[in-house]
Short mmCIF file of C-alpha atoms in Angstrom, two decimals:
data_model
loop_
_atom_site.label_atom_id
_atom_site.label_comp_id
_atom_site.label_asym_id
_atom_site.label_seq_id
_atom_site.Cartn_x
_atom_site.Cartn_y
_atom_site.Cartn_z
CA LYS E 1 53.46 90.85 91.72
CA GLN E 2 49.89 91.46 90.54
CA GLU E 3 47.40 92.39 93.23
CA VAL E 4 43.68 92.82 92.70
CA THR E 5 41.45 94.79 95.04
CA GLN E 6 37.74 95.51 95.01
CA ILE E 7 35.96 98.43 96.58
CA PRO E 8 33.63 98.50 98.37
CA ALA E 9 33.74 95.19 100.22
CA ALA E 10 29.99 95.37 100.75
CA LEU E 11 27.22 97.48 99.33
CA SER E 12 23.53 97.78 100.13
CA VAL E 13 21.21 99.70 97.81
CA PRO E 14 17.46 100.08 97.33
CA GLU E 15 15.88 98.37 94.35
CA GLY E 16 15.98 100.40 91.14
CA GLU E 17 19.23 102.22 91.83
CA ASN E 18 22.10 102.23 89.38
CA LEU E 19 25.38 101.19 90.96
CA VAL E 20 29.09 100.83 90.23
CA LEU E 21 31.47 98.20 91.52
CA ASN E 22 35.20 98.81 91.31
CA CYS E 23 38.14 96.54 90.60
CA SER E 24 41.76 97.71 90.71
CA PHE E 25 44.93 95.91 89.68
CA THR E 26 48.55 96.87 90.19
CA ASP E 27 50.18 95.57 86.98
CA SER E 28 48.73 96.82 83.68
CA ALA E 29 50.27 93.89 81.76
CA ILE E 30 47.04 91.94 81.62
CA TYR E 31 45.59 89.63 79.01
CA ASN E 32 41.97 90.07 80.00
CA LEU E 33 39.65 90.83 82.91
CA GLN E 34 36.53 88.87 83.74
CA TRP E 35 33.63 89.71 86.04
CA PHE E 36 31.73 86.97 87.86
CA ARG E 37 28.88 86.72 90.30
CA GLN E 38 28.72 84.14 93.05
CA ASP E 39 25.57 83.27 94.92
CA PRO E 40 25.93 81.86 98.45
CA GLY E 41 27.08 78.25 98.40
CA LYS E 42 27.26 78.22 94.60
CA GLY E 43 29.87 78.35 91.89
CA LEU E 44 30.85 81.37 89.87
CA THR E 45 28.78 82.63 86.95
CA SER E 46 30.59 84.51 84.22
CA LEU E 47 29.12 87.95 83.54
CA LEU E 48 31.49 89.73 81.18
CA LEU E 49 34.95 89.22 79.71
CA ILE E 50 37.00 92.20 78.54
CA GLN E 51 40.08 91.56 76.45
CA SER E 52 43.06 93.83 77.05
CA SER E 53 42.46 95.59 73.72
CA GLN E 54 38.84 96.44 74.58
CA ARG E 55 37.48 99.35 76.57
CA GLU E 56 34.10 97.97 77.55
CA GLN E 57 31.61 95.15 77.24
CA THR E 58 27.85 95.18 77.71
CA SER E 59 25.33 92.50 78.50
CA GLY E 60 21.78 93.53 79.29
CA ARG E 61 21.79 95.78 82.35
CA LEU E 62 25.50 95.22 82.90
CA ASN E 63 28.34 97.28 81.51
CA ALA E 64 31.98 96.66 82.30
CA SER E 65 34.77 99.06 81.43
CA LEU E 66 38.52 98.62 81.43
CA ASP E 67 41.25 101.23 81.76
CA LYS E 68 44.53 99.36 81.66
CA SER E 69 46.73 102.40 82.09
CA SER E 70 45.13 103.30 85.40
CA GLY E 71 44.67 99.67 86.47
CA ARG E 72 40.91 99.92 86.88
CA SER E 73 37.74 98.21 85.82
CA THR E 74 34.20 99.09 86.76
CA LEU E 75 31.03 97.04 86.61
CA TYR E 76 27.93 99.17 86.17
CA ILE E 77 24.57 97.63 87.04
CA ALA E 78 21.54 99.57 85.86
CA ALA E 79 18.15 99.50 87.57
CA SER E 80 19.23 97.03 90.24
CA GLN E 81 16.88 94.22 91.29
CA PRO E 82 16.77 91.99 94.39
CA GLY E 83 17.91 89.11 92.17
CA ASP E 84 21.18 90.96 91.63
CA SER E 85 22.09 90.32 95.27
CA ALA E 86 25.29 88.25 95.24
CA THR E 87 29.04 88.59 95.56
CA TYR E 88 30.72 90.07 92.51
CA LEU E 89 34.31 89.13 91.75
CA CYS E 90 36.75 90.37 89.17
CA ALA E 91 39.62 88.24 87.91
CA VAL E 92 42.67 89.39 86.02
CA ARG E 93 44.52 87.09 83.66
CA THR E 94 48.06 88.34 83.44
CA SER E 95 50.23 88.29 80.35
CA TYR E 96 52.28 85.54 82.00
CA ASP E 97 49.18 83.38 82.40
CA LYS E 98 48.37 83.80 86.07
CA VAL E 99 44.76 84.31 87.12
CA ILE E 100 44.34 86.60 90.12
CA PHE E 101 40.96 87.12 91.74
CA GLY E 102 39.86 90.09 93.77
CA PRO E 103 38.26 89.55 97.19
CA GLY E 104 34.79 90.42 95.90
CA THR E 105 32.05 92.94 96.63
CA SER E 106 28.99 91.64 98.46
CA LEU E 107 25.92 93.34 97.00
CA SER E 108 22.54 93.46 98.65
CA VAL E 109 19.60 95.00 96.77
CA ILE E 110 16.75 95.83 99.12
CA PRO E 111 13.18 95.50 97.75
CA ASP I 1 25.95 71.50 77.14
CA ALA I 2 25.84 70.44 80.79
CA GLY I 3 28.56 72.86 81.80
CA VAL I 4 31.56 71.93 83.92
CA ILE I 5 30.79 68.89 86.05
CA GLN I 6 32.46 68.23 89.38
CA SER I 7 32.19 65.31 91.74
CA PRO I 8 31.65 64.75 94.53
CA ARG I 9 29.76 67.89 95.54
CA HIS I 10 30.56 67.32 99.20
CA GLU I 11 33.31 65.29 100.79
CA VAL I 12 33.94 64.73 104.48
CA THR I 13 37.03 62.79 105.40
CA GLU I 14 39.41 62.26 108.25
CA MET I 15 42.89 63.68 108.49
CA GLY I 16 45.43 61.47 106.74
CA GLN I 17 43.01 60.04 104.21
CA GLU I 18 43.42 60.40 100.45
CA VAL I 19 40.92 62.63 98.69
CA THR I 20 40.25 62.66 94.95
CA LEU I 21 38.22 65.40 93.31
CA ARG I 22 36.99 65.01 89.74
CA CYS I 23 36.20 67.39 86.94
CA LYS I 24 34.72 67.10 83.47
CA PRO I 25 35.25 70.29 81.45
CA ILE I 26 32.90 71.65 78.83
CA SER I 27 33.25 69.67 75.62
CA GLY I 28 35.58 71.41 73.17
CA HIS I 29 37.35 73.50 75.80
CA ASN I 30 41.11 73.03 75.84
CA SER I 31 42.04 74.80 79.07
CA LEU I 32 41.23 73.58 82.57
CA PHE I 33 41.81 75.30 85.89
CA TRP I 34 41.65 74.11 89.49
CA TYR I 35 40.92 76.71 92.18
CA ARG I 36 40.53 76.68 95.93
CA GLN I 37 38.27 79.10 97.82
CA THR I 38 38.52 79.84 101.54
CA MET I 39 37.25 82.69 103.65
CA MET I 40 40.78 83.66 104.62
CA ARG I 41 42.47 83.57 101.22
CA GLY I 42 39.62 83.96 98.75
CA LEU I 43 39.93 82.24 95.36
CA GLU I 44 43.38 80.91 94.49
CA LEU I 45 44.49 79.28 91.27
CA LEU I 46 46.13 75.94 92.04
CA ILE I 47 47.00 74.59 88.60
CA TYR I 48 46.21 75.24 84.96
CA PHE I 49 46.23 72.77 82.04
CA ASN I 50 46.28 73.56 78.35
CA ASN I 51 45.62 70.73 75.90
CA ASN I 52 45.94 68.27 78.82
CA VAL I 53 49.42 69.52 79.71
CA PRO I 54 50.08 71.24 83.07
CA ILE I 55 51.24 74.75 82.26
CA ASP I 56 51.51 76.33 85.69
CA ASP I 57 51.32 74.47 88.99
CA SER I 58 52.97 77.17 91.07
CA GLY I 59 49.77 77.58 93.05
CA MET I 60 49.76 74.00 94.31
CA PRO I 61 50.35 74.45 98.04
CA GLU I 62 52.66 71.50 98.62
CA ASP I 63 53.63 68.02 97.53
CA ARG I 64 50.53 66.54 99.10
CA PHE I 65 48.58 67.99 96.20
CA SER I 66 48.72 66.53 92.70
CA ALA I 67 46.61 66.98 89.58
CA LYS I 68 46.28 65.01 86.39
CA MET I 69 44.48 65.38 83.09
CA PRO I 70 44.71 62.06 81.27
CA ASN I 71 42.44 63.22 78.44
CA ALA I 72 40.51 66.26 77.26
CA SER I 73 37.36 65.32 79.14
CA PHE I 74 38.61 64.45 82.60
CA SER I 75 40.85 65.81 85.34
CA THR I 76 41.53 64.88 88.95
CA LEU I 77 42.90 66.77 91.92
CA LYS I 78 44.29 64.51 94.63
CA ILE I 79 45.29 65.34 98.18
CA GLN I 80 47.32 62.72 100.01
CA PRO I 81 47.44 62.80 102.98
CA SER I 82 44.69 65.31 103.70
CA GLU I 83 44.90 67.78 106.60
CA PRO I 84 42.24 69.94 108.30
CA ARG I 85 43.72 73.08 106.71
CA ASP I 86 42.81 71.66 103.29
CA SER I 87 39.14 72.20 104.11
CA ALA I 88 37.80 74.53 101.42
CA VAL I 89 35.65 74.64 98.32
CA TYR I 90 37.52 73.40 95.27
CA PHE I 91 36.40 74.68 91.89
CA CYS I 92 37.20 73.48 88.41
CA ALA I 93 36.84 75.83 85.44
CA SER I 94 37.35 75.45 81.71
CA SER I 95 37.77 77.79 78.76
CA GLY I 96 38.43 77.65 75.04
CA GLY I 97 35.14 77.89 73.22
CA THR I 98 34.33 80.10 70.26
CA ARG I 99 36.75 82.74 69.10
CA SER I 100 34.94 85.60 70.83
CA THR I 101 34.79 83.82 74.16
CA TYR I 102 37.98 81.86 73.89
CA ASN I 103 39.40 82.97 77.21
CA GLU I 104 36.14 83.15 79.11
CA GLN I 105 36.26 80.81 82.08
CA PHE I 106 33.23 78.75 83.06
CA PHE I 107 33.11 77.32 86.54
CA GLY I 108 31.74 74.11 87.93
CA PRO I 109 29.56 74.02 91.07
CA GLY I 110 32.53 73.14 93.29
CA THR I 111 33.37 70.41 95.77
CA ARG I 112 33.08 71.33 99.44
CA LEU I 113 35.82 69.43 101.27
CA THR I 114 35.86 69.04 105.02
CA VAL I 115 38.83 67.32 106.63
CA LEU I 116 38.22 66.38 110.27
#
């Protein structure tokens, strides 16, 4: 059974710092992995989608990597800003078409 | 495009009442997902449609829950009868756009359901 975990559960950093969020999954038979952000009381906003054949994806200050063999993905945020404060979730789509979300990392960027 | 549209945004009802949540996916998307989010269990996939056909409903908690997709632009999630433990935020998502983003899921704003 696929399980997805995210470490840390919460993170507080000063503005301008680079940071890394981690996502781990137990079954490497995945179809893709997607990173989202969720603002309080809001829906989920898609950040990056990595197909199983890809190693990384970049969008602006965000870079997501995928290592299927070790069951890990990281989301790198460069030069963090207060507007980056949100909960970040990763979701794994398995090869048998389940979608499993991690519990999320709550990020706070202090001005 | 307006994105995924959900209605109502908030619903308060009494135990035993029927609740119907609605979703309009992004035009051209052929996959639709219903999720439930609670503090205790996080985000859970309830059911997934592809080309209007339910592919996997193993996440539907029990027979009180049912979902339909009569056409490519509309889906409903119904709870009958509702119970207090059904209180949660229900999200609809769709995917199936251009080739490069074919499996990228886009979420609606959610429906916050409170069952008293």
